[in-house]
Short mmCIF file of C-alpha atoms and ligand atoms in Angstrom, two decimals:
data_model
loop_
_atom_site.label_atom_id
_atom_site.label_comp_id
_atom_site.label_asym_id
_atom_site.label_seq_id
_atom_site.Cartn_x
_atom_site.Cartn_y
_atom_site.Cartn_z
CA MET D 261 -10.05 -42.92 13.99
CA THR D 262 -7.31 -45.32 13.02
CA LEU D 263 -6.96 -47.92 10.31
CA GLU D 264 -7.95 -50.63 12.77
CA GLN D 265 -11.25 -48.87 13.47
CA THR D 266 -12.38 -48.61 9.86
CA THR D 267 -13.10 -51.13 7.17
CA THR D 268 -10.85 -50.57 4.18
CA GLY D 269 -12.70 -48.56 1.59
CA SER D 270 -15.52 -47.52 3.90
CA LEU D 271 -14.42 -43.90 3.84
CA GLU D 272 -14.74 -43.79 0.07
CA THR D 273 -18.51 -43.55 0.07
CA TYR D 274 -20.62 -40.71 1.41
CA GLU D 275 -22.56 -43.06 3.68
CA GLY D 276 -19.41 -44.73 4.98
CA LEU D 277 -17.73 -41.41 5.67
CA LEU D 278 -20.77 -40.03 7.48
CA ALA D 279 -21.12 -43.23 9.57
CA ALA D 280 -17.47 -43.04 10.61
CA ILE D 281 -17.63 -39.47 11.91
CA SER D 282 -21.14 -38.89 13.24
CA VAL D 283 -22.77 -39.96 16.50
CA ALA D 284 -26.36 -40.65 17.51
CA ASP D 285 -26.80 -37.87 20.04
CA GLY D 286 -24.35 -35.06 19.32
CA ALA D 287 -24.88 -31.58 17.90
CA PRO D 288 -27.24 -31.54 14.90
CA VAL D 289 -25.71 -30.31 11.65
CA THR D 290 -28.20 -28.96 9.13
CA ASP D 291 -28.09 -28.81 5.35
CA PRO D 292 -28.21 -25.09 4.52
CA ALA D 293 -30.14 -25.75 1.30
CA THR D 294 -33.00 -27.69 2.93
CA ASP D 295 -32.81 -27.01 6.69
CA GLU D 296 -32.80 -30.81 7.20
CA VAL D 297 -30.48 -32.43 9.75
CA ILE D 298 -27.66 -34.30 7.97
CA ALA D 299 -26.12 -35.96 11.01
CA HIS D 300 -25.00 -35.26 14.56
CA ALA D 301 -21.41 -34.31 15.36
CA PRO D 302 -19.66 -35.29 18.59
CA ILE D 303 -19.44 -32.59 21.23
CA ALA D 304 -15.93 -32.80 22.68
CA THR D 305 -15.52 -32.07 26.37
CA PRO D 306 -12.52 -30.54 28.18
CA ALA D 307 -11.62 -34.13 29.17
CA ASP D 308 -11.58 -35.10 25.47
CA LEU D 309 -9.23 -32.18 24.82
CA ASP D 310 -6.93 -33.33 27.62
CA ALA D 311 -6.94 -36.88 26.21
CA ALA D 312 -6.09 -35.58 22.73
CA VAL D 313 -3.28 -33.50 24.22
CA ALA D 314 -1.90 -36.55 26.04
CA ALA D 315 -2.02 -38.62 22.84
CA ALA D 316 -0.39 -35.81 20.84
CA ARG D 317 2.37 -35.37 23.42
CA ALA D 318 3.04 -39.11 23.33
CA ALA D 319 3.10 -39.29 19.52
CA GLN D 320 4.89 -36.07 18.55
CA PRO D 321 8.53 -36.90 19.40
CA ALA D 322 8.53 -40.03 17.23
CA TRP D 323 6.73 -38.16 14.43
CA GLU D 324 9.36 -35.41 14.54
CA ALA D 325 12.15 -37.99 14.69
CA LEU D 326 10.98 -39.61 11.45
CA GLY D 327 12.57 -36.71 9.59
CA HIS D 328 11.27 -34.65 6.71
CA ALA D 329 11.71 -37.27 3.99
CA ARG D 330 9.74 -40.00 5.74
CA ARG D 331 7.05 -37.62 6.97
CA SER D 332 6.65 -36.33 3.44
CA GLU D 333 6.14 -39.87 2.15
CA ILE D 334 3.40 -40.34 4.72
CA LEU D 335 1.79 -37.02 3.76
CA VAL D 336 1.78 -38.10 0.11
CA GLY D 337 0.06 -41.30 1.27
CA ALA D 338 -2.46 -39.11 3.12
CA ALA D 339 -3.07 -37.11 -0.06
CA ASP D 340 -3.65 -40.37 -1.95
CA ALA D 341 -6.22 -41.34 0.68
CA VAL D 342 -7.97 -37.97 0.21
CA ASP D 343 -8.07 -38.57 -3.54
CA ARG D 344 -9.68 -41.99 -3.01
CA SER D 345 -12.37 -40.38 -0.82
CA ALA D 346 -12.65 -37.19 -2.89
CA ALA D 347 -16.13 -37.85 -4.28
CA ALA D 348 -17.53 -38.68 -0.83
CA LEU D 349 -15.79 -35.70 0.77
CA ALA D 350 -17.09 -33.33 -1.93
CA GLU D 351 -20.65 -34.54 -1.43
CA LEU D 352 -20.35 -34.04 2.32
CA ILE D 353 -18.94 -30.51 1.87
CA SER D 354 -21.79 -29.61 -0.50
CA ARG D 355 -24.43 -30.95 1.87
CA GLU D 356 -22.95 -29.38 4.98
CA GLN D 357 -21.55 -26.07 3.76
CA GLY D 358 -23.75 -25.54 0.70
CA LYS D 359 -21.27 -24.90 -2.10
CA PRO D 360 -21.94 -26.62 -5.45
CA LEU D 361 -20.06 -29.69 -6.59
CA ASN D 362 -18.81 -28.01 -9.77
CA GLY D 363 -16.71 -24.96 -10.66
CA PRO D 364 -14.79 -23.55 -7.71
CA GLY D 365 -16.97 -25.72 -5.47
CA SER D 366 -16.67 -28.82 -3.33
CA ARG D 367 -14.79 -31.03 -5.81
CA PHE D 368 -12.30 -28.20 -6.15
CA GLU D 369 -12.13 -27.97 -2.33
CA ALA D 370 -11.50 -31.72 -1.91
CA GLY D 371 -8.83 -31.50 -4.62
CA GLY D 372 -7.26 -28.60 -2.74
CA VAL D 373 -6.93 -30.68 0.44
CA SER D 374 -4.86 -33.19 -1.51
CA ALA D 375 -2.88 -30.48 -3.34
CA TRP D 376 -1.91 -28.69 -0.13
CA LEU D 377 -0.77 -31.96 1.45
CA ARG D 378 1.35 -32.78 -1.61
CA THR D 379 2.89 -29.32 -1.74
CA ALA D 380 3.71 -29.31 1.95
CA ALA D 381 5.31 -32.72 1.47
CA ALA D 382 7.40 -31.51 -1.46
CA THR D 383 8.54 -28.17 -0.04
CA GLU D 384 12.13 -28.06 1.20
CA LEU D 385 13.14 -26.09 4.28
CA SER D 386 16.81 -26.75 4.91
CA GLU D 387 19.23 -25.25 7.37
CA GLU D 388 20.50 -21.89 6.07
CA THR D 389 24.04 -20.62 6.50
CA LEU D 390 23.80 -16.98 7.57
CA LEU D 391 27.54 -16.30 7.94
CA ASP D 392 30.57 -18.37 6.94
CA GLU D 393 33.07 -16.77 9.29
CA PRO D 394 32.26 -16.79 12.16
CA ARG D 395 29.81 -19.53 11.19
CA ALA D 396 26.14 -18.92 11.92
CA THR D 397 23.24 -21.10 10.83
CA ILE D 398 19.49 -21.06 11.24
CA ALA D 399 17.32 -24.14 11.14
CA TYR D 400 13.61 -24.65 11.79
CA ARG D 401 12.37 -27.22 14.26
CA ALA D 402 8.94 -28.49 15.20
CA VAL D 403 7.06 -26.38 17.72
CA GLY D 404 5.58 -29.49 19.33
CA LEU D 405 1.79 -29.23 19.53
CA VAL D 406 -0.16 -27.00 17.15
CA GLY D 407 -3.77 -26.07 17.89
CA ALA D 408 -5.93 -25.01 14.95
CA ILE D 409 -9.39 -23.44 14.81
CA GLY D 410 -11.29 -22.94 11.59
CA PRO D 411 -14.32 -21.26 10.00
CA TRP D 412 -17.30 -22.63 8.05
CA ASN D 413 -16.76 -21.23 4.56
CA TRP D 414 -14.04 -23.56 3.20
CA PRO D 415 -13.92 -25.98 6.13
CA ALA D 416 -11.92 -28.83 4.62
CA LEU D 417 -9.55 -26.70 2.57
CA ILE D 418 -8.71 -24.32 5.41
CA ALA D 419 -8.17 -27.32 7.70
CA ALA D 420 -5.62 -28.59 5.16
CA TRP D 421 -3.96 -25.17 5.03
CA GLN D 422 -3.45 -25.47 8.77
CA LEU D 423 -2.60 -29.13 9.25
CA ALA D 424 -0.47 -29.86 6.16
CA PRO D 425 2.47 -27.55 6.97
CA ALA D 426 2.16 -28.25 10.70
CA LEU D 427 2.45 -32.02 10.19
CA ARG D 428 5.17 -31.55 7.57
CA MET D 429 7.32 -29.76 10.15
CA GLY D 430 6.97 -32.57 12.69
CA ASN D 431 4.24 -31.18 14.89
CA ALA D 432 1.21 -32.96 16.28
CA VAL D 433 -2.05 -31.14 15.54
CA ILE D 434 -5.35 -30.78 17.38
CA MET D 435 -8.07 -29.06 15.34
CA LYS D 436 -11.42 -27.58 16.22
CA PRO D 437 -13.69 -27.00 13.23
CA SER D 438 -16.52 -24.49 13.15
CA GLU D 439 -19.67 -25.71 14.88
CA HIS D 440 -21.49 -25.02 11.58
CA THR D 441 -19.31 -27.38 9.50
CA PRO D 442 -17.72 -29.97 11.81
CA LEU D 443 -18.44 -32.97 9.56
CA SER D 444 -16.22 -31.89 6.65
CA VAL D 445 -13.22 -31.50 8.96
CA LEU D 446 -13.95 -34.65 10.95
CA ALA D 447 -14.02 -36.39 7.57
CA VAL D 448 -10.62 -35.00 6.61
CA GLY D 449 -9.28 -36.21 9.97
CA ALA D 450 -10.74 -39.70 9.55
CA ILE D 451 -9.35 -40.01 6.02
CA LEU D 452 -5.87 -38.83 7.04
CA ASN D 453 -5.82 -41.00 10.13
CA GLN D 454 -5.97 -44.12 7.97
CA VAL D 455 -2.36 -43.24 7.19
CA LEU D 456 -0.97 -41.09 10.03
CA PRO D 457 0.43 -42.55 13.26
CA ALA D 458 -2.11 -42.49 16.10
CA GLY D 459 -2.22 -39.27 18.11
CA VAL D 460 -0.51 -37.07 15.53
CA LEU D 461 -3.77 -35.55 14.29
CA THR D 462 -6.98 -35.22 16.29
CA VAL D 463 -10.10 -33.36 15.17
CA LEU D 464 -12.38 -32.40 18.05
CA SER D 465 -15.76 -30.93 17.22
CA GLY D 466 -17.45 -28.54 19.57
CA ASP D 467 -18.60 -24.97 19.85
CA ARG D 468 -17.03 -21.71 20.98
CA ASP D 469 -16.41 -23.08 24.49
CA LEU D 470 -14.13 -25.77 23.08
CA GLY D 471 -12.30 -23.05 21.13
CA VAL D 472 -11.84 -21.09 24.36
CA ALA D 473 -10.54 -24.23 26.13
CA LEU D 474 -8.14 -24.98 23.29
CA THR D 475 -6.72 -21.46 23.05
CA GLY D 476 -6.30 -21.30 26.82
CA HIS D 477 -4.56 -24.69 27.08
CA ASP D 478 -0.88 -24.65 28.00
CA ALA D 479 -0.03 -27.55 25.64
CA PHE D 480 0.25 -25.56 22.44
CA GLY D 481 3.38 -23.86 21.18
CA LYS D 482 1.46 -22.53 18.19
CA LEU D 483 -2.16 -21.60 17.50
CA MET D 484 -3.49 -21.16 13.97
CA PHE D 485 -6.79 -19.39 13.64
CA THR D 486 -8.93 -18.57 10.63
CA GLY D 487 -12.16 -16.76 11.32
CA SER D 488 -13.52 -13.38 12.29
CA THR D 489 -11.47 -10.41 13.49
CA ARG D 490 -13.51 -10.35 16.69
CA THR D 491 -12.57 -13.93 17.59
CA GLY D 492 -8.98 -13.27 16.50
CA LYS D 493 -8.74 -10.49 19.09
CA ALA D 494 -10.13 -12.84 21.78
CA ILE D 495 -7.45 -15.38 20.89
CA VAL D 496 -4.70 -12.77 21.10
CA ALA D 497 -5.96 -11.87 24.58
CA ALA D 498 -6.11 -15.54 25.61
CA SER D 499 -2.60 -16.14 24.31
CA ALA D 500 -1.13 -13.81 26.91
CA ALA D 501 -1.31 -16.64 29.46
CA ASN D 502 0.94 -19.16 27.69
CA LEU D 503 2.49 -17.17 24.81
CA PRO D 504 1.86 -19.58 21.93
CA ARG D 505 2.97 -18.30 18.54
CA LEU D 506 -0.02 -17.16 16.49
CA THR D 507 -1.08 -17.15 12.87
CA LEU D 508 -4.30 -15.16 12.46
CA GLU D 509 -6.17 -15.20 9.15
CA LEU D 510 -9.10 -12.92 9.88
CA GLY D 511 -11.89 -11.11 8.09
CA GLY D 512 -11.42 -8.92 5.09
CA ASN D 513 -13.31 -6.43 2.94
CA ASP D 514 -11.34 -6.61 -0.28
CA PRO D 515 -11.59 -3.70 -2.72
CA GLY D 516 -11.30 -4.01 -6.50
CA ILE D 517 -10.41 -0.93 -8.53
CA VAL D 518 -11.36 -0.88 -12.20
CA LEU D 519 -9.41 1.64 -14.30
CA PRO D 520 -10.96 3.49 -17.27
CA ASP D 521 -8.96 1.53 -19.88
CA VAL D 522 -10.62 -1.88 -19.36
CA ASP D 523 -12.74 -3.86 -21.79
CA ALA D 524 -15.84 -4.43 -19.68
CA GLN D 525 -16.90 -7.56 -21.52
CA ALA D 526 -13.45 -9.10 -21.23
CA ILE D 527 -13.21 -8.73 -17.43
CA ALA D 528 -16.82 -9.40 -16.44
CA GLN D 529 -16.49 -13.17 -15.85
CA ASP D 530 -13.39 -12.81 -13.70
CA LEU D 531 -14.89 -9.90 -11.77
CA PHE D 532 -17.99 -11.97 -11.11
CA TRP D 533 -16.18 -15.03 -9.81
CA GLY D 534 -13.75 -12.87 -7.81
CA ALA D 535 -16.76 -11.60 -5.89
CA PHE D 536 -19.23 -14.48 -5.94
CA ILE D 537 -17.03 -17.57 -5.46
CA ASN D 538 -18.67 -19.73 -2.80
CA THR D 539 -21.65 -17.34 -2.87
CA GLY D 540 -19.40 -14.56 -1.59
CA GLN D 541 -18.41 -16.51 1.53
CA THR D 542 -14.68 -16.33 0.96
CA CYS D 543 -12.20 -14.42 3.06
CA ALA D 544 -10.39 -12.92 0.08
CA ALA D 545 -13.38 -12.37 -2.20
CA LEU D 546 -13.92 -9.05 -3.95
CA LYS D 547 -16.34 -7.36 -1.56
CA ARG D 548 -16.47 -3.73 -2.80
CA LEU D 549 -15.95 -2.78 -6.41
CA TYR D 550 -14.85 0.72 -7.45
CA VAL D 551 -15.36 1.43 -11.16
CA HIS D 552 -14.21 4.52 -13.05
CA ASP D 553 -17.00 6.73 -14.34
CA ASP D 554 -15.86 6.30 -17.98
CA VAL D 555 -16.62 2.56 -17.96
CA TYR D 556 -19.06 2.37 -15.06
CA ASP D 557 -22.25 1.70 -16.99
CA ASP D 558 -20.53 -0.81 -19.29
CA VAL D 559 -19.00 -2.76 -16.38
CA VAL D 560 -22.26 -2.83 -14.41
CA GLU D 561 -24.15 -4.07 -17.47
CA ALA D 562 -21.50 -6.69 -18.34
CA LEU D 563 -21.52 -7.94 -14.74
CA ARG D 564 -25.32 -8.06 -14.72
CA ALA D 565 -25.32 -10.09 -17.93
CA VAL D 566 -22.86 -12.63 -16.46
CA ALA D 567 -24.52 -12.78 -13.04
CA ALA D 568 -28.01 -13.30 -14.45
CA GLN D 569 -26.84 -16.49 -16.20
CA VAL D 570 -25.31 -18.21 -13.15
CA PRO D 571 -27.69 -20.77 -11.62
CA MET D 572 -28.06 -20.88 -7.84
CA GLY D 573 -29.46 -24.00 -6.19
CA TYR D 574 -28.88 -27.06 -4.05
CA GLY D 575 -25.15 -27.77 -3.89
CA VAL D 576 -25.44 -31.45 -4.80
CA ASP D 577 -27.44 -30.62 -7.93
CA GLU D 578 -24.90 -30.88 -10.78
CA SER D 579 -26.41 -27.85 -12.50
CA SER D 580 -25.87 -25.41 -9.58
CA ALA D 581 -23.04 -22.92 -9.82
CA LEU D 582 -23.84 -21.04 -6.60
CA GLY D 583 -25.33 -22.40 -3.38
CA PRO D 584 -27.04 -21.08 -0.26
CA LEU D 585 -25.37 -19.20 2.55
CA THR D 586 -24.11 -21.60 5.18
CA THR D 587 -25.90 -20.02 8.11
CA ALA D 588 -29.16 -18.19 8.69
CA ASP D 589 -27.20 -15.55 10.62
CA GLN D 590 -25.09 -14.79 7.55
CA LEU D 591 -28.24 -14.54 5.44
CA ALA D 592 -29.62 -11.99 7.91
CA ILE D 593 -26.42 -9.92 7.66
CA VAL D 594 -26.59 -9.80 3.85
CA ASP D 595 -30.31 -9.02 3.93
CA ARG D 596 -29.81 -6.16 6.39
CA LEU D 597 -26.97 -4.61 4.41
CA VAL D 598 -28.90 -4.72 1.11
CA GLU D 599 -32.10 -3.34 2.67
CA ASP D 600 -30.05 -0.54 4.16
CA ALA D 601 -28.51 0.22 0.75
CA LYS D 602 -31.96 0.35 -0.83
CA ALA D 603 -33.19 2.70 1.87
CA GLY D 604 -30.17 4.89 1.19
CA GLY D 605 -31.14 5.29 -2.47
CA ALA D 606 -28.73 2.80 -4.11
CA ARG D 607 -29.86 1.10 -7.33
CA VAL D 608 -30.41 -2.68 -7.21
CA VAL D 609 -29.38 -3.92 -10.63
CA LEU D 610 -30.00 -7.60 -9.96
CA GLY D 611 -31.44 -9.63 -7.07
CA GLY D 612 -32.03 -8.01 -3.72
CA GLU D 613 -35.38 -9.75 -3.11
CA PRO D 614 -34.90 -13.02 -1.18
CA ASP D 615 -37.80 -15.43 -0.92
CA ARG D 616 -38.12 -15.27 2.83
CA ALA D 617 -40.61 -18.15 3.00
CA ALA D 618 -38.43 -20.64 1.08
CA ALA D 619 -36.47 -23.42 2.77
CA GLY D 620 -32.72 -23.01 3.13
CA ASN D 621 -30.49 -19.96 3.42
CA PHE D 622 -30.76 -18.76 -0.16
CA TYR D 623 -30.09 -15.12 -0.99
CA PRO D 624 -30.16 -14.23 -4.69
CA THR D 625 -27.14 -12.99 -6.60
CA THR D 626 -27.30 -9.24 -6.02
CA LEU D 627 -25.58 -6.26 -7.64
CA VAL D 628 -26.03 -2.83 -6.05
CA ALA D 629 -24.95 0.16 -8.15
CA ASP D 630 -24.70 3.90 -7.51
CA ILE D 631 -24.14 3.26 -3.83
CA ASP D 632 -22.56 5.74 -1.45
CA ALA D 633 -18.89 4.90 -0.80
CA HIS D 634 -19.52 4.91 2.95
CA ALA D 635 -22.72 2.82 2.98
CA PRO D 636 -22.67 -0.18 5.36
CA LEU D 637 -22.81 -2.61 2.40
CA VAL D 638 -19.49 -1.11 1.28
CA VAL D 639 -17.64 -0.65 4.56
CA GLU D 640 -18.87 -3.75 6.44
CA GLU D 641 -17.93 -7.28 5.38
CA GLN D 642 -21.09 -8.76 3.80
CA PHE D 643 -19.62 -12.28 3.31
CA GLY D 644 -22.38 -13.13 0.89
CA PRO D 645 -23.72 -12.70 -2.65
CA ALA D 646 -24.32 -8.93 -2.71
CA LEU D 647 -21.70 -6.77 -4.42
CA PRO D 648 -21.72 -2.98 -4.03
CA ILE D 649 -20.38 -1.11 -7.08
CA VAL D 650 -19.13 2.38 -6.31
CA ARG D 651 -18.59 4.99 -9.06
CA TYR D 652 -15.34 7.00 -8.91
CA SER D 653 -13.51 9.54 -11.06
CA ASP D 654 -10.38 10.46 -9.05
CA LEU D 655 -7.71 7.76 -8.67
CA ASP D 656 -6.09 9.18 -5.53
CA GLU D 657 -9.47 9.42 -3.91
CA VAL D 658 -10.38 5.83 -4.72
CA ILE D 659 -7.03 4.53 -3.42
CA GLY D 660 -7.85 6.42 -0.22
CA LEU D 661 -11.22 4.65 -0.06
CA ALA D 662 -9.60 1.27 -0.75
CA ASN D 663 -7.11 1.86 2.08
CA GLY D 664 -9.62 3.51 4.38
CA LEU D 665 -10.84 0.46 6.27
CA ASP D 666 -9.21 -1.27 9.23
CA VAL D 667 -8.77 -4.56 7.32
CA GLY D 668 -6.27 -5.49 4.61
CA LEU D 669 -6.46 -9.06 3.33
CA GLY D 670 -6.67 -8.84 -0.49
CA ALA D 671 -7.34 -6.29 -3.21
CA SER D 672 -7.32 -6.13 -7.00
CA VAL D 673 -6.59 -3.67 -9.80
CA TRP D 674 -8.15 -4.14 -13.24
CA SER D 675 -6.50 -2.48 -16.24
CA ALA D 676 -5.33 -3.14 -19.80
CA ASP D 677 -1.96 -1.67 -18.76
CA ALA D 678 -0.19 -4.18 -16.47
CA ALA D 679 2.65 -1.79 -15.54
CA ARG D 680 0.18 0.93 -14.53
CA ALA D 681 -1.81 -1.64 -12.55
CA ARG D 682 1.33 -2.71 -10.65
CA GLU D 683 2.08 0.93 -9.73
CA ILE D 684 -1.38 1.25 -8.25
CA ALA D 685 -1.15 -2.18 -6.60
CA ALA D 686 1.98 -0.99 -4.77
CA ARG D 687 -0.06 1.79 -3.13
CA ILE D 688 -2.76 -0.51 -1.77
CA GLN D 689 -2.67 -1.69 1.83
CA ALA D 690 -3.37 -5.42 1.65
CA GLY D 691 -1.51 -8.68 2.13
CA THR D 692 -2.10 -9.63 -1.52
CA VAL D 693 -3.01 -7.49 -4.53
CA TRP D 694 -4.11 -9.29 -7.69
CA ILE D 695 -4.04 -7.74 -11.14
CA ASN D 696 -6.97 -8.56 -13.46
CA SER D 697 -8.18 -11.35 -11.17
CA HIS D 698 -9.16 -11.64 -7.53
CA GLY D 699 -8.70 -14.25 -4.83
CA GLY D 700 -6.67 -16.99 -6.49
CA VAL D 701 -4.27 -18.73 -4.10
CA HIS D 702 -1.39 -21.09 -4.78
CA PRO D 703 0.17 -23.46 -2.24
CA MET D 704 3.66 -22.04 -2.90
CA VAL D 705 2.71 -18.34 -2.72
CA PRO D 706 2.50 -16.93 0.82
CA PHE D 707 -0.90 -15.60 1.85
CA GLY D 708 -1.81 -13.48 4.85
CA GLY D 709 -3.39 -10.22 5.92
CA ILE D 710 -2.41 -6.91 7.45
CA LYS D 711 -4.22 -4.55 9.81
CA GLY D 712 -7.42 -6.13 11.19
CA SER D 713 -7.07 -9.04 8.77
CA GLY D 714 -4.47 -10.56 11.04
CA TYR D 715 -0.82 -11.50 10.90
CA GLY D 716 1.42 -14.39 9.95
CA LEU D 717 1.73 -16.13 6.60
CA GLU D 718 0.43 -19.43 5.30
CA PHE D 719 1.66 -21.46 2.29
CA GLY D 720 5.07 -22.00 0.75
CA VAL D 721 8.34 -21.88 2.64
CA GLU D 722 7.07 -18.99 4.76
CA GLY D 723 4.14 -21.16 5.80
CA LEU D 724 6.49 -23.93 6.98
CA LYS D 725 8.53 -21.43 9.00
CA ALA D 726 5.32 -20.23 10.62
CA VAL D 727 4.68 -23.65 12.20
CA ALA D 728 8.25 -24.05 13.40
CA VAL D 729 10.64 -22.47 15.87
CA PRO D 730 13.87 -20.93 14.61
CA HIS D 731 17.10 -22.38 15.95
CA VAL D 732 20.30 -20.40 15.44
CA ILE D 733 23.75 -21.88 16.07
CA ASN D 734 26.68 -19.47 16.23
CA GLY D 735 30.22 -20.74 15.90
P1 LIG K 1058 -15.81 -17.03 13.87
O1 LIG K 1058 -14.72 -16.18 14.37
O2 LIG K 1058 -17.19 -16.75 14.37
O3 LIG K 1058 -15.55 -18.54 14.22
C1 LIG K 1058 -14.37 -19.19 13.82
C2 LIG K 1058 -14.03 -20.29 14.79
O4 LIG K 1058 -13.66 -19.73 16.06
C3 LIG K 1058 -15.15 -21.28 15.08
O5 LIG K 1058 -14.57 -22.57 15.09
C4 LIG K 1058 -15.63 -20.87 16.47
O6 LIG K 1058 -16.20 -21.92 17.21
C5 LIG K 1058 -14.35 -20.40 17.11
N1 LIG K 1058 -14.49 -19.45 18.20
C6 LIG K 1058 -15.46 -18.52 18.39
N2 LIG K 1058 -15.18 -17.76 19.48
C7 LIG K 1058 -14.02 -18.23 19.99
C8 LIG K 1058 -13.19 -17.84 21.09
N3 LIG K 1058 -13.52 -16.82 21.90
N4 LIG K 1058 -12.03 -18.53 21.29
C9 LIG K 1058 -11.67 -19.54 20.46
N5 LIG K 1058 -12.41 -19.95 19.42
C10 LIG K 1058 -13.57 -19.30 19.18
O7 LIG K 1058 -15.73 -16.93 12.29
P2 LIG K 1058 -16.67 -17.60 11.20
O8 LIG K 1058 -18.01 -16.89 11.25
O9 LIG K 1058 -16.65 -19.08 11.32
O10 LIG K 1058 -15.91 -17.24 9.83
C11 LIG K 1058 -16.20 -16.10 9.07
C12 LIG K 1058 -15.09 -15.09 9.20
O11 LIG K 1058 -13.84 -15.71 8.95
C13 LIG K 1058 -15.20 -13.99 8.19
O12 LIG K 1058 -14.94 -12.75 8.82
C14 LIG K 1058 -14.11 -14.27 7.19
O13 LIG K 1058 -13.62 -13.15 6.51
C15 LIG K 1058 -13.09 -14.93 8.03
N6 LIG K 1058 -12.25 -15.81 7.23
C16 LIG K 1058 -10.95 -15.45 7.02
C17 LIG K 1058 -10.13 -16.24 6.25
C18 LIG K 1058 -8.70 -15.86 6.00
O14 LIG K 1058 -7.93 -16.68 5.51
N7 LIG K 1058 -8.29 -14.68 6.32
C19 LIG K 1058 -10.62 -17.41 5.71
C20 LIG K 1058 -11.95 -17.76 5.94
C21 LIG K 1058 -12.75 -16.95 6.72
#
């Protein structure tokens, strides 16, 4: 989509945006709150991928040659275009992915797309002098073509996390969104392509087969992937053929450890949103909560009181604070894990009884207490609105439980004593540990996982380096 193909202003309404990105006979995209088809997304073929590669190869050298300052001006212009279309984009995200308009919902997501573009534009990455005598310098150059594949939970925001630094460094980008949320990413592409030179950014929608074609293509010097650990491993295997650099942001199962000195009432809101943001469908959400025996009952009750007040409903309803799950498959996973916990004798404090006959993928806000530390709801990633709350009394033992899984994206420690919390944070195996909050990200603070949660960093200066190739000159 280029400026010539759109009428000025047409991408600023929901209807105009949808008309610009959808086709009559593509893949149906359903609204997860109603099960109704919103629109049909194009299904890109291998020939479409080759055409996008040819356009990207043709456009990239001139884009790189513009230099950082000029590219940054263009990215600021792209962010301005996102801001003009923000209301339409937010509505589309709510209808396609399910999250509410308000709170940490789709308006926040659309704002994040703009914020990440602006930050990437403003971040400096200059040549560094490593040695004066003999002189040695390191600079970072464009890789060339970057391929990016994304998930369905924060489709537009994660697309921006991938494309903003990649474009900033002078690369051309070809993206494949999740087949569950192609429209939000196609919309971001259409909005940005009002401003970007043709060929520099292409969004191709398609399913897993397109992802396999993209990751196996020899055009890409770098692949960025956000999604499940299983798919991440498939991409690592595929990368053996052409050796693209990889950034892998994979699944997580973030622990939160609550120490005995907390004020349960004071932390309950932040604990709740750390776990239930986007109805739990967030890579670095709090997914297993360990609470010390001394404050266990108080924390469970304070969480129940907060959770019971938070309305769940249709994303585009202004009063909703939580939405449906994006896919029926994810609903089935959450349902299975909670049923298993019940069968194992855990105590359901809130929720746990979905209306299986209702339209949409709604699963109620669910708190499961007195659950075995090794129950599937604790050790498997639920990626939904069901939080297991494990009782503990021994700190070393609970750190062992926190570190005991093969993933390590985020974690949190909750305490009135910040110094004590930092000591414990240092012992936790995760890419990020938050203290007295969970899951907040900032475009200048690097973010990435360890173990099965992947490797490579996004955001900040480290994020720019990750979409570049180092170039050392000695002498
Ligand atoms: P997924 O792995 O099923 O799909 C992600 C994308 O990969 C989709 O676009 C899909 O079409 C594509 N794909 C599937 N198989 C492929 C293959 N063999 N080769 C190439 N592409 C392929 O993940 P999902 O269900 O969309 O997302 C949920 C998962 O993502 C959760 O585990 C969550 O924790 C994780 N996630 C991680 C982060 C993070 O930053 N670490 C962020 C969001 C989501």
